[in-house]
Amino acid sequence: MQCFSGNQSPVTTFILLGSSEYPHLQAPLFLLFLTIYTVSVVGNFGIIVITRINPKLHTPMYFFLRHLSFLDICYSNVFTPKLLEILVVEDRTISFKGCMVQFFIGCTFVITEMFMLAVMAYDRFVAVCNPLLYTVAMSHKLCTLLVAGAYMCGGICSLTLTYSLLELSFCGSNIINHFGCEYSAILFLSCSDLYFSQMTCLVISTFSEACSLLIILSSYMVIVVTIIKMPSTGGLRKAFSTCASHLTAITIFHGIILLLYCVPNFKSSWLLVKVATVFLTIMIPMLNPLIYSLRNKDVKETVRGLINSKLLYPSIQFK
């Protein structure tokens, strides 16, 4: 919603401030973010390809991992290209509609990833606690329904948050003190009563975080109890190795989310908000493929086999 108040004109475009207050950092930041973005896209696309070409990786765990990589590619592509653009061009504007679209799509993928990590925690729970019935319990139909549910929750939550922004009026400053259209940065520019939007954000963020963390924590509590009861250290080591990568990804992702939206007074420093948001939208998509590939024996073996078969021994095929 746009407003007409007195002599004020309705806001039709926003200006992304980015890091313009630090002009000497523009070029180094561009090179840094471009490198991270490239590694992120290549790494996540590689995970998708690797888990598709090797039949040994056609399991529920890697089915969810492919979707996690897809989500990382998507929300990185929503945010990063505009970030790179405002670092090298003078025109830092983004249209009102473009800003809302960027927020909606980016928010959808971030919230979906939050629920996807919870789904992956449940998958690890079944794998560790019921290994003999794992493939039966985690049927393809169930996996598809769990993934669809994660996407649906992400879409509904994001649509609700976007609606709360569209109900606001913007008739004053149009300068967003951020690299992109982040929720609190947009709220800061509104000349409307923010109660509805703030309450909507509180309810949605509390609901999504609480549901996701509840599933994750309850799953891993049972996993820990099961691992402790294992008689052999070999079984303990194997069980822990199946969960270590996922726990690392969860800790980083939810740590940033909680820092951004649950720590009091954190938003009093826009610099910290910018750094945390950039870490969430650029660094995490790069870290996830590194976490899951460097700590995953199956993925590393597939990469080695792919290199050998395609580069060193072209006649060798995966079996």
mmCIF file of C-alpha atoms in Angstrom:
data_model
loop_
_atom_site.group_PDB
_atom_site.id
_atom_site.type_symbol
_atom_site.label_atom_id
_atom_site.label_comp_id
_atom_site.label_asym_id
_atom_site.label_seq_id
_atom_site.Cartn_x
_atom_site.Cartn_y
_atom_site.Cartn_z
ATOM 1 C CA MET A 1 0.000 0.000 0.000
ATOM 2 C CA GLN A 2 1.239 3.496 -0.816
ATOM 3 C CA CYS A 3 0.090 6.693 0.824
ATOM 4 C CA PHE A 4 -0.635 10.268 -0.159
ATOM 5 C CA SER A 5 -0.124 12.573 2.799
ATOM 6 C CA GLY A 6 -0.003 16.305 2.270
ATOM 7 C CA ASN A 7 2.734 17.172 -0.200
ATOM 8 C CA GLN A 8 4.461 13.806 0.175
ATOM 9 C CA SER A 9 4.667 11.522 -2.852
ATOM 10 C CA PRO A 10 4.025 7.796 -2.630
ATOM 11 C CA VAL A 11 7.139 5.633 -2.557
ATOM 12 C CA THR A 12 7.499 3.709 -5.842
ATOM 13 C CA THR A 13 11.195 2.830 -5.534
ATOM 14 C CA PHE A 14 13.628 2.107 -2.738
ATOM 15 C CA ILE A 15 17.332 2.891 -2.599
ATOM 16 C CA LEU A 16 19.527 0.144 -1.154
ATOM 17 C CA LEU A 17 22.233 1.754 0.946
ATOM 18 C CA GLY A 18 24.347 -1.406 1.136
ATOM 19 C CA SER A 19 27.916 -0.601 2.154
ATOM 20 C CA SER A 20 28.038 2.817 0.468
ATOM 21 C CA GLU A 21 29.226 4.352 3.733
ATOM 22 C CA TYR A 22 32.440 2.363 3.219
ATOM 23 C CA PRO A 23 33.411 3.195 -0.407
ATOM 24 C CA HIS A 24 36.923 1.755 -0.017
ATOM 25 C CA LEU A 25 35.393 -1.665 0.691
ATOM 26 C CA GLN A 26 33.163 -1.806 -2.382
ATOM 27 C CA ALA A 27 35.639 -3.568 -4.701
ATOM 28 C CA PRO A 28 36.980 -6.059 -2.112
ATOM 29 C CA LEU A 29 33.429 -6.930 -1.020
ATOM 30 C CA PHE A 30 32.358 -7.445 -4.625
ATOM 31 C CA LEU A 31 35.220 -9.881 -5.250
ATOM 32 C CA LEU A 32 34.606 -11.668 -1.936
ATOM 33 C CA PHE A 33 30.857 -12.045 -2.463
ATOM 34 C CA LEU A 34 31.296 -13.060 -6.110
ATOM 35 C CA THR A 35 33.738 -15.797 -5.077
ATOM 36 C CA ILE A 36 31.424 -17.056 -2.330
ATOM 37 C CA TYR A 37 28.430 -16.947 -4.664
ATOM 38 C CA THR A 38 30.275 -18.915 -7.351
ATOM 39 C CA VAL A 39 31.450 -21.561 -4.886
ATOM 40 C CA SER A 40 27.913 -21.768 -3.473
ATOM 41 C CA VAL A 41 26.187 -22.297 -6.811
ATOM 42 C CA VAL A 42 28.804 -24.754 -8.102
ATOM 43 C CA GLY A 43 28.926 -26.652 -4.792
ATOM 44 C CA ASN A 44 25.166 -27.029 -4.412
ATOM 45 C CA PHE A 45 24.670 -27.894 -8.066
ATOM 46 C CA GLY A 46 27.450 -30.457 -7.651
ATOM 47 C CA ILE A 47 25.659 -32.039 -4.675
ATOM 48 C CA ILE A 48 22.479 -32.353 -6.761
ATOM 49 C CA VAL A 49 24.332 -33.944 -9.686
ATOM 50 C CA ILE A 50 26.446 -36.273 -7.520
ATOM 51 C CA THR A 51 23.465 -37.608 -5.569
ATOM 52 C CA ARG A 52 21.581 -38.217 -8.817
ATOM 53 C CA ILE A 53 24.233 -40.018 -10.853
ATOM 54 C CA ASN A 54 25.262 -42.553 -8.195
ATOM 55 C CA PRO A 55 22.525 -45.156 -7.506
ATOM 56 C CA LYS A 56 24.064 -45.812 -4.066
ATOM 57 C CA LEU A 57 22.997 -42.300 -3.068
ATOM 58 C CA HIS A 58 19.346 -42.791 -4.027
ATOM 59 C CA THR A 59 18.275 -42.922 -0.382
ATOM 60 C CA PRO A 60 15.926 -40.692 1.663
ATOM 61 C CA MET A 61 18.865 -38.863 3.251
ATOM 62 C CA TYR A 62 20.240 -37.752 -0.112
ATOM 63 C CA PHE A 63 16.744 -37.037 -1.442
ATOM 64 C CA PHE A 64 16.394 -34.422 1.300
ATOM 65 C CA LEU A 65 19.956 -33.223 0.742
ATOM 66 C CA ARG A 66 19.166 -32.527 -2.934
ATOM 67 C CA HIS A 67 16.244 -30.354 -1.899
ATOM 68 C CA LEU A 68 18.405 -28.574 0.664
ATOM 69 C CA SER A 69 20.934 -27.771 -2.067
ATOM 70 C CA PHE A 70 18.116 -26.629 -4.373
ATOM 71 C CA LEU A 71 16.863 -24.253 -1.647
ATOM 72 C CA ASP A 72 20.381 -22.890 -1.098
ATOM 73 C CA ILE A 73 20.760 -22.180 -4.816
ATOM 74 C CA CYS A 74 17.355 -20.501 -4.974
ATOM 75 C CA TYR A 75 17.575 -18.072 -2.071
ATOM 76 C CA SER A 76 21.199 -17.288 -2.839
ATOM 77 C CA ASN A 77 20.116 -16.317 -6.375
ATOM 78 C CA VAL A 78 17.311 -14.143 -5.027
ATOM 79 C CA PHE A 79 19.599 -12.007 -2.848
ATOM 80 C CA THR A 80 23.165 -12.132 -4.150
ATOM 81 C CA PRO A 81 22.870 -10.781 -7.732
ATOM 82 C CA LYS A 82 21.285 -7.544 -6.495
ATOM 83 C CA LEU A 83 23.902 -7.297 -3.749
ATOM 84 C CA LEU A 84 26.695 -7.620 -6.329
ATOM 85 C CA GLU A 85 24.975 -5.076 -8.581
ATOM 86 C CA ILE A 86 24.758 -2.323 -5.955
ATOM 87 C CA LEU A 87 28.453 -2.801 -5.166
ATOM 88 C CA VAL A 88 29.550 -1.865 -8.690
ATOM 89 C CA VAL A 89 26.898 0.492 -10.113
ATOM 90 C CA GLU A 90 25.761 3.950 -9.044
ATOM 91 C CA ASP A 91 22.075 3.133 -9.438
ATOM 92 C CA ARG A 92 21.098 1.363 -6.206
ATOM 93 C CA THR A 93 17.346 1.519 -6.730
ATOM 94 C CA ILE A 94 14.837 -1.299 -6.605
ATOM 95 C CA SER A 95 11.150 -0.865 -7.400
ATOM 96 C CA PHE A 96 8.513 -1.236 -4.693
ATOM 97 C CA LYS A 97 7.101 -4.331 -6.422
ATOM 98 C CA GLY A 98 10.602 -5.716 -7.011
ATOM 99 C CA CYS A 99 11.400 -5.281 -3.326
ATOM 100 C CA MET A 100 8.241 -7.128 -2.258
ATOM 101 C CA VAL A 101 8.935 -9.934 -4.749
ATOM 102 C CA GLN A 102 12.542 -10.264 -3.548
ATOM 103 C CA PHE A 103 11.385 -10.443 0.064
ATOM 104 C CA PHE A 104 8.598 -12.948 -0.644
ATOM 105 C CA ILE A 105 10.729 -15.371 -2.671
ATOM 106 C CA GLY A 106 13.776 -15.110 -0.406
ATOM 107 C CA CYS A 107 11.668 -15.510 2.739
ATOM 108 C CA THR A 108 9.872 -18.523 1.231
ATOM 109 C CA PHE A 109 13.112 -20.388 0.601
ATOM 110 C CA VAL A 110 14.669 -19.481 3.984
ATOM 111 C CA ILE A 111 11.623 -20.644 5.975
ATOM 112 C CA THR A 112 11.325 -23.745 3.783
ATOM 113 C CA GLU A 113 14.960 -24.574 4.558
ATOM 114 C CA MET A 114 14.179 -24.195 8.254
ATOM 115 C CA PHE A 115 11.490 -26.884 7.980
ATOM 116 C CA MET A 116 13.653 -28.978 5.628
ATOM 117 C CA LEU A 117 16.332 -29.187 8.326
ATOM 118 C CA ALA A 118 13.642 -30.421 10.718
ATOM 119 C CA VAL A 119 12.574 -33.067 8.182
ATOM 120 C CA MET A 120 16.207 -34.149 7.853
ATOM 121 C CA ALA A 121 16.439 -34.456 11.650
ATOM 122 C CA TYR A 122 13.450 -36.803 11.610
ATOM 123 C CA ASP A 123 15.149 -38.780 8.828
ATOM 124 C CA ARG A 124 18.292 -39.163 10.984
ATOM 125 C CA PHE A 125 16.080 -40.237 13.912
ATOM 126 C CA VAL A 126 14.571 -43.065 11.849
ATOM 127 C CA ALA A 127 17.967 -44.050 10.400
ATOM 128 C CA VAL A 128 19.655 -44.350 13.806
ATOM 129 C CA CYS A 129 16.783 -45.695 15.888
ATOM 130 C CA ASN A 130 15.258 -48.075 13.308
ATOM 131 C CA PRO A 131 18.068 -48.878 10.851
ATOM 132 C CA LEU A 132 16.568 -52.207 9.712
ATOM 133 C CA LEU A 133 13.237 -50.580 8.822
ATOM 134 C CA TYR A 134 14.732 -47.323 7.539
ATOM 135 C CA THR A 135 13.984 -47.744 3.829
ATOM 136 C CA VAL A 136 10.507 -49.104 4.602
ATOM 137 C CA ALA A 137 9.600 -46.385 7.115
ATOM 138 C CA MET A 138 10.982 -43.588 4.952
ATOM 139 C CA SER A 139 9.137 -44.543 1.780
ATOM 140 C CA HIS A 140 9.363 -42.360 -1.316
ATOM 141 C CA LYS A 141 5.744 -41.293 -0.809
ATOM 142 C CA LEU A 142 6.406 -40.191 2.769
ATOM 143 C CA CYS A 143 9.592 -38.348 1.747
ATOM 144 C CA THR A 144 7.695 -36.518 -0.992
ATOM 145 C CA LEU A 145 4.933 -35.535 1.436
ATOM 146 C CA LEU A 146 7.462 -34.264 3.999
ATOM 147 C CA VAL A 147 9.236 -32.157 1.369
ATOM 148 C CA ALA A 148 5.922 -30.819 0.030
ATOM 149 C CA GLY A 149 4.898 -29.925 3.583
ATOM 150 C CA ALA A 150 8.130 -27.984 4.107
ATOM 151 C CA TYR A 151 7.580 -26.001 0.897
ATOM 152 C CA MET A 152 3.940 -25.361 1.792
ATOM 153 C CA CYS A 153 4.806 -24.081 5.273
ATOM 154 C CA GLY A 154 7.492 -21.824 3.818
ATOM 155 C CA GLY A 155 5.109 -20.423 1.220
ATOM 156 C CA ILE A 156 2.270 -19.770 3.670
ATOM 157 C CA CYS A 157 4.518 -18.100 6.258
ATOM 158 C CA SER A 158 6.217 -15.943 3.623
ATOM 159 C CA LEU A 159 2.892 -14.963 2.036
ATOM 160 C CA THR A 160 1.573 -13.866 5.439
ATOM 161 C CA LEU A 161 4.675 -11.766 6.161
ATOM 162 C CA THR A 162 4.583 -10.195 2.695
ATOM 163 C CA TYR A 163 0.908 -9.323 3.137
ATOM 164 C CA SER A 164 1.747 -7.573 6.415
ATOM 165 C CA LEU A 165 4.252 -5.402 4.501
ATOM 166 C CA LEU A 166 1.838 -4.633 1.670
ATOM 167 C CA GLU A 167 -0.654 -3.307 4.209
ATOM 168 C CA LEU A 168 1.816 -0.611 5.282
ATOM 169 C CA SER A 169 2.108 2.897 3.859
ATOM 170 C CA PHE A 170 5.450 4.267 2.670
ATOM 171 C CA CYS A 171 5.494 8.016 2.175
ATOM 172 C CA GLY A 172 8.703 9.289 3.765
ATOM 173 C CA SER A 173 12.296 8.189 3.275
ATOM 174 C CA ASN A 174 12.890 5.495 0.662
ATOM 175 C CA ILE A 175 16.459 4.604 1.666
ATOM 176 C CA ILE A 176 16.787 0.998 2.918
ATOM 177 C CA ASN A 177 19.822 0.686 5.162
ATOM 178 C CA HIS A 178 20.649 -2.797 3.896
ATOM 179 C CA PHE A 179 21.940 -4.847 0.966
ATOM 180 C CA GLY A 180 18.435 -6.100 0.193
ATOM 181 C CA CYS A 181 14.787 -6.043 1.219
ATOM 182 C CA GLU A 182 15.025 -7.371 4.766
ATOM 183 C CA TYR A 183 11.840 -7.285 6.892
ATOM 184 C CA SER A 184 12.954 -4.980 9.703
ATOM 185 C CA ALA A 185 14.698 -2.613 7.274
ATOM 186 C CA ILE A 186 11.446 -2.205 5.323
ATOM 187 C CA LEU A 187 9.404 -1.702 8.501
ATOM 188 C CA PHE A 188 11.768 1.087 9.531
ATOM 189 C CA LEU A 189 10.641 3.165 6.521
ATOM 190 C CA SER A 190 6.912 2.837 7.064
ATOM 191 C CA CYS A 191 4.753 5.758 8.178
ATOM 192 C CA SER A 192 1.957 3.408 9.323
ATOM 193 C CA ASP A 193 1.131 1.824 12.658
ATOM 194 C CA LEU A 194 3.511 -1.147 12.862
ATOM 195 C CA TYR A 195 1.586 -3.169 15.466
ATOM 196 C CA PHE A 196 0.002 -5.628 13.006
ATOM 197 C CA SER A 197 3.244 -6.182 11.081
ATOM 198 C CA GLN A 198 5.343 -6.605 14.209
ATOM 199 C CA MET A 199 2.853 -9.034 15.742
ATOM 200 C CA THR A 200 2.671 -10.976 12.471
ATOM 201 C CA CYS A 201 6.465 -11.250 12.368
ATOM 202 C CA LEU A 202 6.547 -12.335 16.019
ATOM 203 C CA VAL A 203 3.893 -15.023 15.541
ATOM 204 C CA ILE A 204 5.347 -16.387 12.279
ATOM 205 C CA SER A 205 8.965 -16.397 13.500
ATOM 206 C CA THR A 206 7.991 -17.966 16.854
ATOM 207 C CA PHE A 207 5.825 -20.608 15.154
ATOM 208 C CA SER A 208 8.397 -21.590 12.534
ATOM 209 C CA GLU A 209 11.348 -21.596 14.938
ATOM 210 C CA ALA A 210 9.442 -23.427 17.685
ATOM 211 C CA CYS A 211 8.089 -26.131 15.346
ATOM 212 C CA SER A 212 11.429 -26.657 13.626
ATOM 213 C CA LEU A 213 13.498 -26.716 16.807
ATOM 214 C CA LEU A 214 10.967 -28.918 18.616
ATOM 215 C CA ILE A 215 11.237 -31.585 15.912
ATOM 216 C CA ILE A 216 15.032 -31.268 15.764
ATOM 217 C CA LEU A 217 15.615 -31.350 19.536
ATOM 218 C CA SER A 218 13.182 -34.200 20.204
ATOM 219 C CA SER A 219 14.682 -36.237 17.348
ATOM 220 C CA TYR A 220 18.232 -35.761 18.569
ATOM 221 C CA MET A 221 17.334 -36.403 22.201
ATOM 222 C CA VAL A 222 16.086 -39.857 21.192
ATOM 223 C CA ILE A 223 19.138 -40.313 18.930
ATOM 224 C CA VAL A 224 21.519 -39.507 21.800
ATOM 225 C CA VAL A 225 19.753 -41.960 24.119
ATOM 226 C CA THR A 226 19.906 -44.650 21.415
ATOM 227 C CA ILE A 227 23.615 -44.029 20.756
ATOM 228 C CA ILE A 228 24.443 -44.207 24.476
ATOM 229 C CA LYS A 229 22.741 -47.608 24.684
ATOM 230 C CA MET A 230 24.772 -49.006 21.779
ATOM 231 C CA PRO A 231 27.081 -51.772 22.995
ATOM 232 C CA SER A 232 29.959 -51.252 20.543
ATOM 233 C CA THR A 233 32.075 -48.139 19.963
ATOM 234 C CA GLY A 234 32.015 -48.889 16.234
ATOM 235 C CA GLY A 235 28.253 -48.580 16.148
ATOM 236 C CA LEU A 236 28.453 -45.381 18.174
ATOM 237 C CA ARG A 237 30.995 -43.888 15.769
ATOM 238 C CA LYS A 238 28.935 -44.816 12.722
ATOM 239 C CA ALA A 239 25.725 -43.437 14.230
ATOM 240 C CA PHE A 240 27.395 -40.178 15.171
ATOM 241 C CA SER A 241 28.941 -39.784 11.718
ATOM 242 C CA THR A 242 25.492 -39.933 10.107
ATOM 243 C CA CYS A 243 24.343 -36.989 12.240
ATOM 244 C CA ALA A 244 27.451 -34.801 12.540
ATOM 245 C CA SER A 245 27.053 -32.986 9.212
ATOM 246 C CA HIS A 246 23.386 -32.308 9.814
ATOM 247 C CA LEU A 247 24.019 -31.032 13.346
ATOM 248 C CA THR A 248 26.681 -28.642 12.033
ATOM 249 C CA ALA A 249 24.302 -27.228 9.400
ATOM 250 C CA ILE A 250 21.496 -26.868 11.963
ATOM 251 C CA THR A 251 23.724 -25.064 14.470
ATOM 252 C CA ILE A 252 24.935 -22.499 11.930
ATOM 253 C CA PHE A 253 21.519 -21.864 10.342
ATOM 254 C CA HIS A 254 19.442 -21.601 13.507
ATOM 255 C CA GLY A 255 22.207 -19.710 15.315
ATOM 256 C CA ILE A 256 21.989 -16.902 12.742
ATOM 257 C CA ILE A 257 18.158 -16.933 12.736
ATOM 258 C CA LEU A 258 17.998 -16.708 16.533
ATOM 259 C CA LEU A 259 20.613 -13.958 16.534
ATOM 260 C CA LEU A 260 18.655 -11.908 13.997
ATOM 261 C CA TYR A 261 15.154 -12.258 15.395
ATOM 262 C CA CYS A 262 15.355 -13.406 19.017
ATOM 263 C CA VAL A 263 18.295 -11.574 20.655
ATOM 264 C CA PRO A 264 17.148 -8.316 22.313
ATOM 265 C CA ASN A 265 18.770 -5.096 21.056
ATOM 266 C CA PHE A 266 20.615 -6.923 18.264
ATOM 267 C CA LYS A 267 18.797 -4.817 15.680
ATOM 268 C CA SER A 268 20.046 -1.623 17.342
ATOM 269 C CA SER A 269 23.177 -2.056 15.235
ATOM 270 C CA TRP A 270 22.380 -2.082 11.520
ATOM 271 C CA LEU A 271 25.944 -3.164 10.786
ATOM 272 C CA LEU A 272 25.430 -6.371 12.769
ATOM 273 C CA VAL A 273 22.079 -6.939 11.051
ATOM 274 C CA LYS A 274 23.732 -6.549 7.636
ATOM 275 C CA VAL A 275 26.571 -8.928 8.520
ATOM 276 C CA ALA A 276 24.205 -11.554 9.964
ATOM 277 C CA THR A 277 21.830 -11.341 6.976
ATOM 278 C CA VAL A 278 24.698 -11.613 4.480
ATOM 279 C CA PHE A 279 26.009 -14.634 6.404
ATOM 280 C CA LEU A 280 22.551 -16.235 6.277
ATOM 281 C CA THR A 281 21.907 -15.604 2.578
ATOM 282 C CA ILE A 282 25.422 -15.947 1.116
ATOM 283 C CA MET A 283 27.709 -17.851 3.476
ATOM 284 C CA ILE A 284 25.333 -20.635 4.563
ATOM 285 C CA PRO A 285 24.516 -21.704 0.965
ATOM 286 C CA MET A 286 28.278 -22.008 0.431
ATOM 287 C CA LEU A 287 28.952 -23.830 3.718
ATOM 288 C CA ASN A 288 26.242 -26.488 3.354
ATOM 289 C CA PRO A 289 27.810 -28.342 0.390
ATOM 290 C CA LEU A 290 31.214 -28.121 2.084
ATOM 291 C CA ILE A 291 29.812 -29.512 5.334
ATOM 292 C CA TYR A 292 27.974 -32.385 3.664
ATOM 293 C CA SER A 293 30.765 -33.266 1.225
ATOM 294 C CA LEU A 294 33.848 -32.951 3.438
ATOM 295 C CA ARG A 295 32.276 -34.975 6.269
ATOM 296 C CA ASN A 296 30.459 -37.481 4.069
ATOM 297 C CA LYS A 297 32.310 -40.600 2.960
ATOM 298 C CA ASP A 298 29.751 -41.563 0.292
ATOM 299 C CA VAL A 299 29.847 -38.135 -1.363
ATOM 300 C CA LYS A 300 33.658 -38.044 -1.345
ATOM 301 C CA GLU A 301 33.847 -41.520 -2.872
ATOM 302 C CA THR A 302 31.373 -40.516 -5.581
ATOM 303 C CA VAL A 303 33.401 -37.394 -6.410
ATOM 304 C CA ARG A 304 36.595 -39.454 -6.654
ATOM 305 C CA GLY A 305 34.828 -42.020 -8.800
ATOM 306 C CA LEU A 306 33.432 -39.294 -11.051
ATOM 307 C CA ILE A 307 36.870 -37.729 -11.509
ATOM 308 C CA ASN A 308 38.424 -41.107 -12.290
ATOM 309 C CA SER A 309 35.675 -42.189 -14.680
ATOM 310 C CA LYS A 310 35.364 -38.917 -16.597
ATOM 311 C CA LEU A 311 38.933 -37.620 -16.568
ATOM 312 C CA LEU A 312 41.371 -40.454 -15.941
ATOM 313 C CA TYR A 313 39.508 -43.574 -17.076
ATOM 314 C CA PRO A 314 36.619 -42.568 -19.386
ATOM 315 C CA SER A 315 35.518 -46.163 -19.935
ATOM 316 C CA ILE A 316 34.685 -46.693 -16.237
ATOM 317 C CA GLN A 317 31.025 -46.205 -15.304
ATOM 318 C CA PHE A 318 29.267 -46.092 -11.948
ATOM 319 C CA LYS A 319 27.665 -49.296 -10.866
#
